[in-house]
Coordinates of N, CA and C and ligand atoms in Angstrom, one line a residue:
X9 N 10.6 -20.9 -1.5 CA 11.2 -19.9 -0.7 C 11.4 -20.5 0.7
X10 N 12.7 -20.6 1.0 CA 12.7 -20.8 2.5 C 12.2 -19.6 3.1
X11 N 11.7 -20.2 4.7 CA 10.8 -19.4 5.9 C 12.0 -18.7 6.0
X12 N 13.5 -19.6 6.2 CA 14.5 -18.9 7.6 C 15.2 -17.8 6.8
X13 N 15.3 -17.8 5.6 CA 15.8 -16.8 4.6 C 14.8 -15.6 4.5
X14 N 13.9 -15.4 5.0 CA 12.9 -14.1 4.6 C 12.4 -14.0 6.1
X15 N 12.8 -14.8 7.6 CA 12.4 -14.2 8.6 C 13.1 -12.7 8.5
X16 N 12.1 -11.8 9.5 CA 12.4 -10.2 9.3 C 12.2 -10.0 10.9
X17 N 12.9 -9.1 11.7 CA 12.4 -9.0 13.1 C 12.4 -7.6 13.0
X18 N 11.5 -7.2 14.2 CA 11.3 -5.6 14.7 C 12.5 -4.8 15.3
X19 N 13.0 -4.2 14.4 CA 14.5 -3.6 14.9 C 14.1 -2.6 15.8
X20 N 13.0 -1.1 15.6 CA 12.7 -0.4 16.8 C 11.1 0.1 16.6
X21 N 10.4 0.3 17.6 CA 9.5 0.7 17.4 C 8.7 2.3 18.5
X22 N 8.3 3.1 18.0 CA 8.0 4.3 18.3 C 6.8 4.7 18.3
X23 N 6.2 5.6 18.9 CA 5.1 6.2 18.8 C 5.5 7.4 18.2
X24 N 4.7 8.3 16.8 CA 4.9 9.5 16.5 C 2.9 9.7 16.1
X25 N 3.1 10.6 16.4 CA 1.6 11.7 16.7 C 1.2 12.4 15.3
X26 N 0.2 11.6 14.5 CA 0.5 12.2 13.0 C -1.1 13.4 13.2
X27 N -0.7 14.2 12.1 CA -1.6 15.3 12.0 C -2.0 15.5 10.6
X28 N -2.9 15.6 9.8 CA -2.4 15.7 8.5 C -3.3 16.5 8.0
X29 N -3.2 17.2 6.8 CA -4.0 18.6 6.3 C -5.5 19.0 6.7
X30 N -5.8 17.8 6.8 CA -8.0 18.2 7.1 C -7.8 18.2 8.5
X31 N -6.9 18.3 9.2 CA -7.1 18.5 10.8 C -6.8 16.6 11.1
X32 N -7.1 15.6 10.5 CA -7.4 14.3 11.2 C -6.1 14.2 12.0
X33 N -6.3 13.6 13.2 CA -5.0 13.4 14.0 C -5.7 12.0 14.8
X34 N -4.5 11.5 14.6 CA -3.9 10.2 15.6 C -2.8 9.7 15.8
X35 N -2.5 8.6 16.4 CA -1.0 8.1 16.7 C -0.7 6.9 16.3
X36 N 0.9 7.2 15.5 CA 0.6 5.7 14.8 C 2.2 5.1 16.0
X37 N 2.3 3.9 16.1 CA 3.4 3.0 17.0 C 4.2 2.3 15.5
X38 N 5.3 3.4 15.0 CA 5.6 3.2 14.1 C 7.3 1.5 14.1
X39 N 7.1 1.1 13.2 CA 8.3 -0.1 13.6 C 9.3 0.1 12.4
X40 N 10.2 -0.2 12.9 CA 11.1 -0.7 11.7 C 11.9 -2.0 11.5
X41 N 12.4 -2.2 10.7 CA 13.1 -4.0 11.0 C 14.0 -3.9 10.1
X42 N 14.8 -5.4 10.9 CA 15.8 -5.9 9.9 C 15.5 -7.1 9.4
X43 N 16.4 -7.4 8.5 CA 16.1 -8.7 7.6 C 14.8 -8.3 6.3
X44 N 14.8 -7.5 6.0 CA 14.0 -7.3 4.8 C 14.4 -7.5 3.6
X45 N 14.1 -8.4 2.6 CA 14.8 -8.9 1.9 C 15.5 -7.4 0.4
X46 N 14.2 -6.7 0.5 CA 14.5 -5.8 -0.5 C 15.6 -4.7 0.1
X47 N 15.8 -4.6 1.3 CA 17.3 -3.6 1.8 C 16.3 -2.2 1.9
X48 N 15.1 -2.0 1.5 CA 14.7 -1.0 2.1 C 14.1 -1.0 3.3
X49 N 14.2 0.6 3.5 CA 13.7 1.3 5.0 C 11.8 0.9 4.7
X50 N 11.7 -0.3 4.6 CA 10.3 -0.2 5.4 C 9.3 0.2 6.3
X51 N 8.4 0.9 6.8 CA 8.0 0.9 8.2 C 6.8 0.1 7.8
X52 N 6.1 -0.1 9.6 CA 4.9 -0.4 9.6 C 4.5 0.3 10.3
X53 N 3.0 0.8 10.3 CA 2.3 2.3 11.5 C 1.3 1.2 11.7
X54 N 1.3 1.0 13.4 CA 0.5 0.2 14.4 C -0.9 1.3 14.3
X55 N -2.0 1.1 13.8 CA -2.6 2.2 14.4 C -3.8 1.8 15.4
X56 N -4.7 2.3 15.3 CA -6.0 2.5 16.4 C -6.0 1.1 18.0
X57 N -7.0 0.2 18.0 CA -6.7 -0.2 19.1 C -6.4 -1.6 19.0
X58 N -4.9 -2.0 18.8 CA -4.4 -3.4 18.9 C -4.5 -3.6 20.0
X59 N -3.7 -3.1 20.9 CA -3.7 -3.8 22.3 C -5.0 -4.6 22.8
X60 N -6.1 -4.1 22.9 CA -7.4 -4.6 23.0 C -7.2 -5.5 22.2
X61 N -6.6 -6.3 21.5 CA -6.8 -7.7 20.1 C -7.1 -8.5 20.9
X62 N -6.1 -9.0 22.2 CA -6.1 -10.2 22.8 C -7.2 -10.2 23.6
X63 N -8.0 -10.9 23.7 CA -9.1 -11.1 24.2 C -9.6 -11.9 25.4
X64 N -10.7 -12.2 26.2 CA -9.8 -12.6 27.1 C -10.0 -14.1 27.1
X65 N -10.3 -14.7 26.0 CA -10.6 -15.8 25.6 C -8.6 -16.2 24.6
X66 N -7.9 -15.3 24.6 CA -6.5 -15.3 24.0 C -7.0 -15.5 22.6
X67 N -8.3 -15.0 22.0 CA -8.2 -15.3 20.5 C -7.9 -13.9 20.2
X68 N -7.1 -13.5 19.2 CA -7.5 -12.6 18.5 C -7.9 -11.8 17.3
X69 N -8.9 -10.9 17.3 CA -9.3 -10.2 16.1 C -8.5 -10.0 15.0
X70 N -9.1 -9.9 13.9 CA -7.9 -10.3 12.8 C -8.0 -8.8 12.5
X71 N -6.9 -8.1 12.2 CA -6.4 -6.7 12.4 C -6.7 -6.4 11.0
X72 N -7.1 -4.9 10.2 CA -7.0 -4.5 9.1 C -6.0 -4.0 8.8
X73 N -5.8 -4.5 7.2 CA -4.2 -4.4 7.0 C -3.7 -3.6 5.8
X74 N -3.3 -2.1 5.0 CA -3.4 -2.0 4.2 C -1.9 -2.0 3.5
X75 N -1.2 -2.9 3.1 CA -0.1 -2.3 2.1 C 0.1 -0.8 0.9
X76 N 0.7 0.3 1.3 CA 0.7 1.3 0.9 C 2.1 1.4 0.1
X77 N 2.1 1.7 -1.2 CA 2.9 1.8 -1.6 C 3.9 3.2 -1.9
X78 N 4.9 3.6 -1.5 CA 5.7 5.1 -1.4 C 4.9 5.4 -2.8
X79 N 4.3 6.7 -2.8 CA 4.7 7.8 -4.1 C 4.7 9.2 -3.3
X80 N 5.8 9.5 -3.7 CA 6.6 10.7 -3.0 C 5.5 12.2 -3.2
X81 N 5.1 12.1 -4.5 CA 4.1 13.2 -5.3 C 2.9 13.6 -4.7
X82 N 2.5 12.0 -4.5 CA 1.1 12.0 -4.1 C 1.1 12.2 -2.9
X83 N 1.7 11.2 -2.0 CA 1.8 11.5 -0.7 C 2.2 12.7 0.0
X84 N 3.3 13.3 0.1 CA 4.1 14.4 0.4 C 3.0 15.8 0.0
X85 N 3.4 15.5 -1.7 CA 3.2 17.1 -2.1 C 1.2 17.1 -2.6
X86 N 0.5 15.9 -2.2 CA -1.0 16.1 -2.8 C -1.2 16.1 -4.0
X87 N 0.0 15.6 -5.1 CA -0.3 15.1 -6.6 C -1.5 14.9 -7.0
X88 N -2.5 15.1 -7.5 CA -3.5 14.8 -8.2 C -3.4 14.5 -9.7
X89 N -2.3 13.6 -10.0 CA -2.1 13.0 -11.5 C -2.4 11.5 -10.9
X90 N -2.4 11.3 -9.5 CA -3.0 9.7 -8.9 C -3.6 9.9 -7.6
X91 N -4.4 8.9 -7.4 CA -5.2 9.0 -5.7 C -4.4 8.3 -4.9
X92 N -3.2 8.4 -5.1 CA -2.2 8.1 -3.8 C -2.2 8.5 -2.5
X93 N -2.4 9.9 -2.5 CA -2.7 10.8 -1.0 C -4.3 10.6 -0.3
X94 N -5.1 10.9 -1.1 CA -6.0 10.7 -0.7 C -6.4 8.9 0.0
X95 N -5.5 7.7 -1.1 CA -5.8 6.6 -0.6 C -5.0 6.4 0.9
X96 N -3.9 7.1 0.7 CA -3.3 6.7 2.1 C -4.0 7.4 3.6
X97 N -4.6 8.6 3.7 CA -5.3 9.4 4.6 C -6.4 8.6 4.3
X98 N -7.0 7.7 3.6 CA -8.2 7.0 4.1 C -7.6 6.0 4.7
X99 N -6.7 5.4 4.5 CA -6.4 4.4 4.8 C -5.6 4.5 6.3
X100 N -5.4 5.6 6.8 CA -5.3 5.7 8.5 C -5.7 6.1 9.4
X101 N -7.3 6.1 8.8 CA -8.3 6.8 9.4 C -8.9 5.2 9.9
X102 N -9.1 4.9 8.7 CA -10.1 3.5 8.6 C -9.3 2.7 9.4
X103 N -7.8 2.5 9.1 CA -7.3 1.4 9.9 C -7.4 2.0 11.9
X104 N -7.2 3.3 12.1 CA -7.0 3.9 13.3 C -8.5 2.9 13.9
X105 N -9.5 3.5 12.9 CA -11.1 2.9 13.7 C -11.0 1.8 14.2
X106 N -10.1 0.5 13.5 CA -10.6 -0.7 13.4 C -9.3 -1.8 14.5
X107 N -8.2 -0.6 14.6 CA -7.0 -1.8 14.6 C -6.1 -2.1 13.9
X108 N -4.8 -1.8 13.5 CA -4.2 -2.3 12.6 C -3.2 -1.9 12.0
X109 N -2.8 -2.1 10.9 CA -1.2 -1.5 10.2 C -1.3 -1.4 9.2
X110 N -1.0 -0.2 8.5 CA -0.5 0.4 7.5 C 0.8 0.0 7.1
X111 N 1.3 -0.6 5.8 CA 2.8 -0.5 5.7 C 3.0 0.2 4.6
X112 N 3.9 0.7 4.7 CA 4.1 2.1 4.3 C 5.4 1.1 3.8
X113 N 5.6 0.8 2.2 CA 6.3 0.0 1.1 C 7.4 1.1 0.1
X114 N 8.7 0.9 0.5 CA 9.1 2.0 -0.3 C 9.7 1.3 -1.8
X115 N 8.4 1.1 -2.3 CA 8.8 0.6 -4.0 C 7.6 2.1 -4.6
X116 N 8.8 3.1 -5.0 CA 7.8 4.2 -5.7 C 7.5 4.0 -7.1
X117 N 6.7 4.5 -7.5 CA 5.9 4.7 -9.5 C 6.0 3.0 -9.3
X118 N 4.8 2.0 -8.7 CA 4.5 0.7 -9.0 C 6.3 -0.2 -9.4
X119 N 6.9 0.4 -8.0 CA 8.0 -0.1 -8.4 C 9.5 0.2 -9.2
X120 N 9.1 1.4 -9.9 CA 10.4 1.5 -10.8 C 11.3 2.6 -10.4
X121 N 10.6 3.3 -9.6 CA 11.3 4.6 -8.9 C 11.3 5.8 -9.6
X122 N 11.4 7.0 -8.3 CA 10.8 8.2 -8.8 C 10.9 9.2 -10.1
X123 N 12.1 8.6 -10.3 CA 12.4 9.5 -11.5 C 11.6 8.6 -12.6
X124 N 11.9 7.5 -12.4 CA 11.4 6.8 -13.7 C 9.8 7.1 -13.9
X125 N 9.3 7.6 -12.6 CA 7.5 7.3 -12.8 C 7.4 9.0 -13.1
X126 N 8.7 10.0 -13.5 CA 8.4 11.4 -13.8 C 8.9 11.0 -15.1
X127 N 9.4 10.2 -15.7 CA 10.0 9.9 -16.7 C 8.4 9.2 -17.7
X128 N 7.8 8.7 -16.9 CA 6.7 7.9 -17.9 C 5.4 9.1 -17.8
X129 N 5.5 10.1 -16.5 CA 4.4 10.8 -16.6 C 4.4 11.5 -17.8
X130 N 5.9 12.0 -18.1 CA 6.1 12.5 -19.7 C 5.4 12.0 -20.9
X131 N 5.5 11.0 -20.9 CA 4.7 9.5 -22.0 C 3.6 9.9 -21.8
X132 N 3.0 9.9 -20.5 CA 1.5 9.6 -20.5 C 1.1 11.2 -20.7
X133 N 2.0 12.4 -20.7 CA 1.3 13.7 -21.6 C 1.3 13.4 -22.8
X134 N 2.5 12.4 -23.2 CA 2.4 12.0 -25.0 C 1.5 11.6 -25.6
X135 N 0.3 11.1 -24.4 CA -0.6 10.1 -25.2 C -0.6 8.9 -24.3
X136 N 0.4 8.1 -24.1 CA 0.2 6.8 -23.5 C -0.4 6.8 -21.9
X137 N -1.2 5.2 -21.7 CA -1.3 5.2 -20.5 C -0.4 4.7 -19.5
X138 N -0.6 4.8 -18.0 CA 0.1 4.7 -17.2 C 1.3 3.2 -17.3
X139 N 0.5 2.2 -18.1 CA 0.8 0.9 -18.3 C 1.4 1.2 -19.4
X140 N 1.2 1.6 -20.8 CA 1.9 1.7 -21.4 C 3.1 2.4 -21.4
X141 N 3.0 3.7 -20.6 CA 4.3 3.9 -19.7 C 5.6 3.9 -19.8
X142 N 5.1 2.6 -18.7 CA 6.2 1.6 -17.6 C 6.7 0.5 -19.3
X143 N 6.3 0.1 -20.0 CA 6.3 -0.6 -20.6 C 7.5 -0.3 -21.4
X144 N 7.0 1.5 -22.5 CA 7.7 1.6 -22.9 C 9.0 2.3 -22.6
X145 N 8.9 2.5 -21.0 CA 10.4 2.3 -20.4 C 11.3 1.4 -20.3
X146 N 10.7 0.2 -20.3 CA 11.6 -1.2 -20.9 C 11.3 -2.0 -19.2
X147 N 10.2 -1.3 -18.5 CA 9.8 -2.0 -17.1 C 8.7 -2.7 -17.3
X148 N 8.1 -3.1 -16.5 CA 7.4 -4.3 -16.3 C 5.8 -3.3 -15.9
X149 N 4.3 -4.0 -16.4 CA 3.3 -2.7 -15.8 C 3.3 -2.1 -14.6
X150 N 4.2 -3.3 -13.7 CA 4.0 -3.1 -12.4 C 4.9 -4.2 -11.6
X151 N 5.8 -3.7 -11.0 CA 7.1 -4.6 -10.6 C 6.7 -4.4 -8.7
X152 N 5.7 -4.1 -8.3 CA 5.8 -4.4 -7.2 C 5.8 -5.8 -6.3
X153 N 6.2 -5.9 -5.5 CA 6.3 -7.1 -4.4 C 5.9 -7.3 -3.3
X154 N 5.0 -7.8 -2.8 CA 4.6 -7.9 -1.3 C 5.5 -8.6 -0.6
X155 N 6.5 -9.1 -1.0 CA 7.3 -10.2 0.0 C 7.4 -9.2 1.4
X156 N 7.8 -8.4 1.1 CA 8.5 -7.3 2.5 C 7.1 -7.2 3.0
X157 N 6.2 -7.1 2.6 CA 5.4 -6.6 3.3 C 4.4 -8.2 4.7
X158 N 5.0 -9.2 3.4 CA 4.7 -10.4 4.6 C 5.7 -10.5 5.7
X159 N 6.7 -10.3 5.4 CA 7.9 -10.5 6.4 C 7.5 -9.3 7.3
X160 N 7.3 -8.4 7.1 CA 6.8 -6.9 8.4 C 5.8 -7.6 9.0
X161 N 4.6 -8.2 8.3 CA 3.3 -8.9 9.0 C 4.1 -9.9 9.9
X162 N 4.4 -10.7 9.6 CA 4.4 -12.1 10.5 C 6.3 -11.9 12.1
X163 N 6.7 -10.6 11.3 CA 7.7 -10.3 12.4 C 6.5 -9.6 13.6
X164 N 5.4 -9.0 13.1 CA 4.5 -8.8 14.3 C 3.7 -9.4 14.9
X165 N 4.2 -10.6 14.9 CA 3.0 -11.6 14.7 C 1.9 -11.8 14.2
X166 N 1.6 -11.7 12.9 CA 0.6 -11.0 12.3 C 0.6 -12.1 10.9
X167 N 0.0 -13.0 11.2 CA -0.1 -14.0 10.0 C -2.1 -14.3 9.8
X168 N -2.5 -13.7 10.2 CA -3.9 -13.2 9.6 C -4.8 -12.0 9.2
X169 N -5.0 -11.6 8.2 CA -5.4 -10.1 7.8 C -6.8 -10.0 7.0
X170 N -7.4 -8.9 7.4 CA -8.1 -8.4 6.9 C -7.6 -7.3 6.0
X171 N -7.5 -7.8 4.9 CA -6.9 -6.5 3.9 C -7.9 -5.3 3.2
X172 N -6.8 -4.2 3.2 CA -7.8 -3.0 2.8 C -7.6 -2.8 1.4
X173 N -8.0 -3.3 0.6 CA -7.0 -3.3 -0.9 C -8.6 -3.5 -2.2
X174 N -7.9 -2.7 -3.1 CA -8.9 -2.8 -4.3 C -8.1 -4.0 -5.3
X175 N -6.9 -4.3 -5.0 CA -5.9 -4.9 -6.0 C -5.8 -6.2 -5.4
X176 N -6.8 -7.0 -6.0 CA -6.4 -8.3 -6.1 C -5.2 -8.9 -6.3
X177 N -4.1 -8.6 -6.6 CA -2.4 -8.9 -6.7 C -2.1 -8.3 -5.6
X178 N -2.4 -8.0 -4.6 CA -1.9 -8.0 -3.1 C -2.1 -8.7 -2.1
X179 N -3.7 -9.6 -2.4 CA -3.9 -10.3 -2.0 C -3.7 -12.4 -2.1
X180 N -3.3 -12.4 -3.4 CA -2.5 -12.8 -3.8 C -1.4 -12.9 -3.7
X181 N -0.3 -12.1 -3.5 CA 1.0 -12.5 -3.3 C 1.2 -12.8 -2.1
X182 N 0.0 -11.7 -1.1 CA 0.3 -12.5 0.9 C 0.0 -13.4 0.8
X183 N -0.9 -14.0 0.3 CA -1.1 -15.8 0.6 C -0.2 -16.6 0.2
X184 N 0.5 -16.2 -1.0 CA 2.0 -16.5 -1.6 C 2.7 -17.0 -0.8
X185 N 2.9 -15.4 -0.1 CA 4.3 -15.8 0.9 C 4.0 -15.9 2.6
X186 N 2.9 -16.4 3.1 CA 2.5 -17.4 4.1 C 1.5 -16.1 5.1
X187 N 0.8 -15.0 4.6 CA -0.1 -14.6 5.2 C -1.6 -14.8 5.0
X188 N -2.4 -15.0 6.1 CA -3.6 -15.6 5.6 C -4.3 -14.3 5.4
X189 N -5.4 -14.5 4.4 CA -6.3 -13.0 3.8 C -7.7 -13.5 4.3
X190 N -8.1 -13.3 5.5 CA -9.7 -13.9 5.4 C -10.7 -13.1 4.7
X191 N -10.3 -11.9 5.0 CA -11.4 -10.9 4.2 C -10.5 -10.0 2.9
X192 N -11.4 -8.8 1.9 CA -10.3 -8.0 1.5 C -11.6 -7.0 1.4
X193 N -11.3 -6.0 2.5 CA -12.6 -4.8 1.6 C -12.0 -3.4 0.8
X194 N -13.0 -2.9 0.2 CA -12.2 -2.2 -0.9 C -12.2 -1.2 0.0
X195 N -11.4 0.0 -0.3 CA -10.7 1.5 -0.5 C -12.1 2.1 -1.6
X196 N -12.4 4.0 -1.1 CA -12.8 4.5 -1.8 C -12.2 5.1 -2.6
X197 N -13.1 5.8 -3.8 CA -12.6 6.3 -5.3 C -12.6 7.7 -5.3
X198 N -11.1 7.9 -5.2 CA -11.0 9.1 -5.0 C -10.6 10.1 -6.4
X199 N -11.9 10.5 -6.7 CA -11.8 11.2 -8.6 C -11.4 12.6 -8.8
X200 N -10.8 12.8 -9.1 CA -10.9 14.4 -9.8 C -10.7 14.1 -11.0
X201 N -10.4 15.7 -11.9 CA -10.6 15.6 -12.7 C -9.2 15.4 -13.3
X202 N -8.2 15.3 -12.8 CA -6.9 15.1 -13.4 C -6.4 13.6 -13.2
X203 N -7.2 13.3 -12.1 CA -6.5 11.3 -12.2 C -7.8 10.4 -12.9
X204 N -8.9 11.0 -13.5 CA -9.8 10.1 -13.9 C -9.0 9.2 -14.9
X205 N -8.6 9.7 -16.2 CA -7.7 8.8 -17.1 C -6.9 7.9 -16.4
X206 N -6.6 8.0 -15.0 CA -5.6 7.1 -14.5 C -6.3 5.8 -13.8
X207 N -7.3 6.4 -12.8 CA -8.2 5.4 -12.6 C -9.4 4.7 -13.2
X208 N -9.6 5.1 -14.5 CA -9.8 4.1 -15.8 C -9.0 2.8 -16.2
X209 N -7.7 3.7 -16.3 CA -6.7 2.5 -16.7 C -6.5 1.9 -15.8
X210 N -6.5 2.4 -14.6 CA -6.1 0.6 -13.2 C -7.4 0.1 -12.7
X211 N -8.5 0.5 -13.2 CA -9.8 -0.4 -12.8 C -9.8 -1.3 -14.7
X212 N -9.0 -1.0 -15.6 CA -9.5 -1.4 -17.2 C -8.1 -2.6 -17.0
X213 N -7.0 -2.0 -16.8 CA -5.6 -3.2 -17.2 C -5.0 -3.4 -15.9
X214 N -5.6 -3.0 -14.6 CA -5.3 -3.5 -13.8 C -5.8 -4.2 -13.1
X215 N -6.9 -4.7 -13.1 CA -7.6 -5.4 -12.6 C -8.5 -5.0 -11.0
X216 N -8.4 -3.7 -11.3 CA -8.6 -3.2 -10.0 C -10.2 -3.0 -9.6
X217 N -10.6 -3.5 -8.5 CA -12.1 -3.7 -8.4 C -12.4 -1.8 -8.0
X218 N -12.9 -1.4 -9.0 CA -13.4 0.1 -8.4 C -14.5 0.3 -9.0
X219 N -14.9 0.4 -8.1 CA -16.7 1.3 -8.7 C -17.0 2.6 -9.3
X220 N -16.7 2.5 -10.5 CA -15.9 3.6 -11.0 C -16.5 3.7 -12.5
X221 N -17.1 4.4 -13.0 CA -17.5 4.9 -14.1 C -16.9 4.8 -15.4
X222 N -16.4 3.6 -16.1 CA -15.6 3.9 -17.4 C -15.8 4.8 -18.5
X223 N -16.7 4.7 -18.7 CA -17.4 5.7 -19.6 C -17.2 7.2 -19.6
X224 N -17.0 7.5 -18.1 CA -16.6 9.0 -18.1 C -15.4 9.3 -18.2
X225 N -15.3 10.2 -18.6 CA -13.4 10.6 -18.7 C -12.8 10.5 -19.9
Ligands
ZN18 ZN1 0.6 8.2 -6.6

């Protein structure tokens, strides 16, 4: 891959004042860019205290970073068929604490888009799992891509991360495409009783590090 083909720059960036159901409020310095290779509306949400990074030694703290992937269901309306909502509200709580950016990735249903992931939720009342799915839609388990999400990092200058990720394949593909991972700490397990089947199957065929009970559910 060429570098000069996938550079991406900060087209505008804003402060918006988020609030979200349990009362948590903070402010994220949201960006957007051009040059993203996938054509979508990307953001990134700056949150808690970057400015403090630079130090007065000019080194800086390596920022926590979580790549968030759109599900419109989860996020929006509080779906509990996945811990999408709940991962993302931890995830801008924790990042606010520490420093850092949230990118907010609009590849929805692990990539195949929304209808199609209302299209497999049908399957998976048939019986099948989330993976089998996508599968037997003629997709892939999981077609996501971090490219965009390195190109958002390093247009912020941001070519070192502490990542917030349970999914080893995110950490992975940023080192891929030229972001360094020094750390990766996990995300909590957010269970009820309607996504347990689901987060079986992404801690069982996904590889997903969760401390998570197979046996139940
Ligand atoms: Zn979801």
């Amino acid at each position: 891959m060429s570098r000069s083909l996938a550079n991406a720059t900060v087209r505008t960036q804003i402060s918006v004042p988020l609030r979200f159901a349990d009362g948590y409020s903070t402010t994220a310095r949201v960006f957007s860019f051009d040059g993203l290779v996938d054509g979508q509306e990307n953001l990134a949400c700056g949150l808690g205290d970057r400015a403090a990074a630079v130090t007065s030694t000019g080194r800086r703290p390596v920022p926590l970073v979580r790549p968030h992937s759109e599900c419109l269901t989860g996020d929006v309306f509080g779906s509990q068929r996945c811990d999408c909502g709940a991962q993302l509200r931890e995830a801008v709580e924790r990042i606010a604490d520490s420093g850092g950016y949230l990118l907010y990735l609009r590849q929805e249903g692990r990539g195949i888009g929304l209808y199609a992931k209302l299209d497999a939720y049908a399957l998976q009342d048939a019986g099948l799992d989330t993976y089998e799915a996508n599968l037997a839609l003629g997709h892939r388990e999981d077609e996501r891509c971090y490219l965009v999400a390195a190109q958002m990092l390093l247009a912020l200058g941001v070519s070192r991360v502490v990542l917030l990720s349970n999914n080893p394949d995110k950490a992975w593909q940023l080192r891929r495409f030229g972001v360094t991972v020094t750390a990766r700490v996990p995300t909590g397990v957010h269970l009820s009783a309607t996504n347990a089947r689901y987060l079986a199957t992404k801690a069982r065929k996904g590889a997903h590090m969760l401390d998570f009970p197979l046996s139940a559910g």
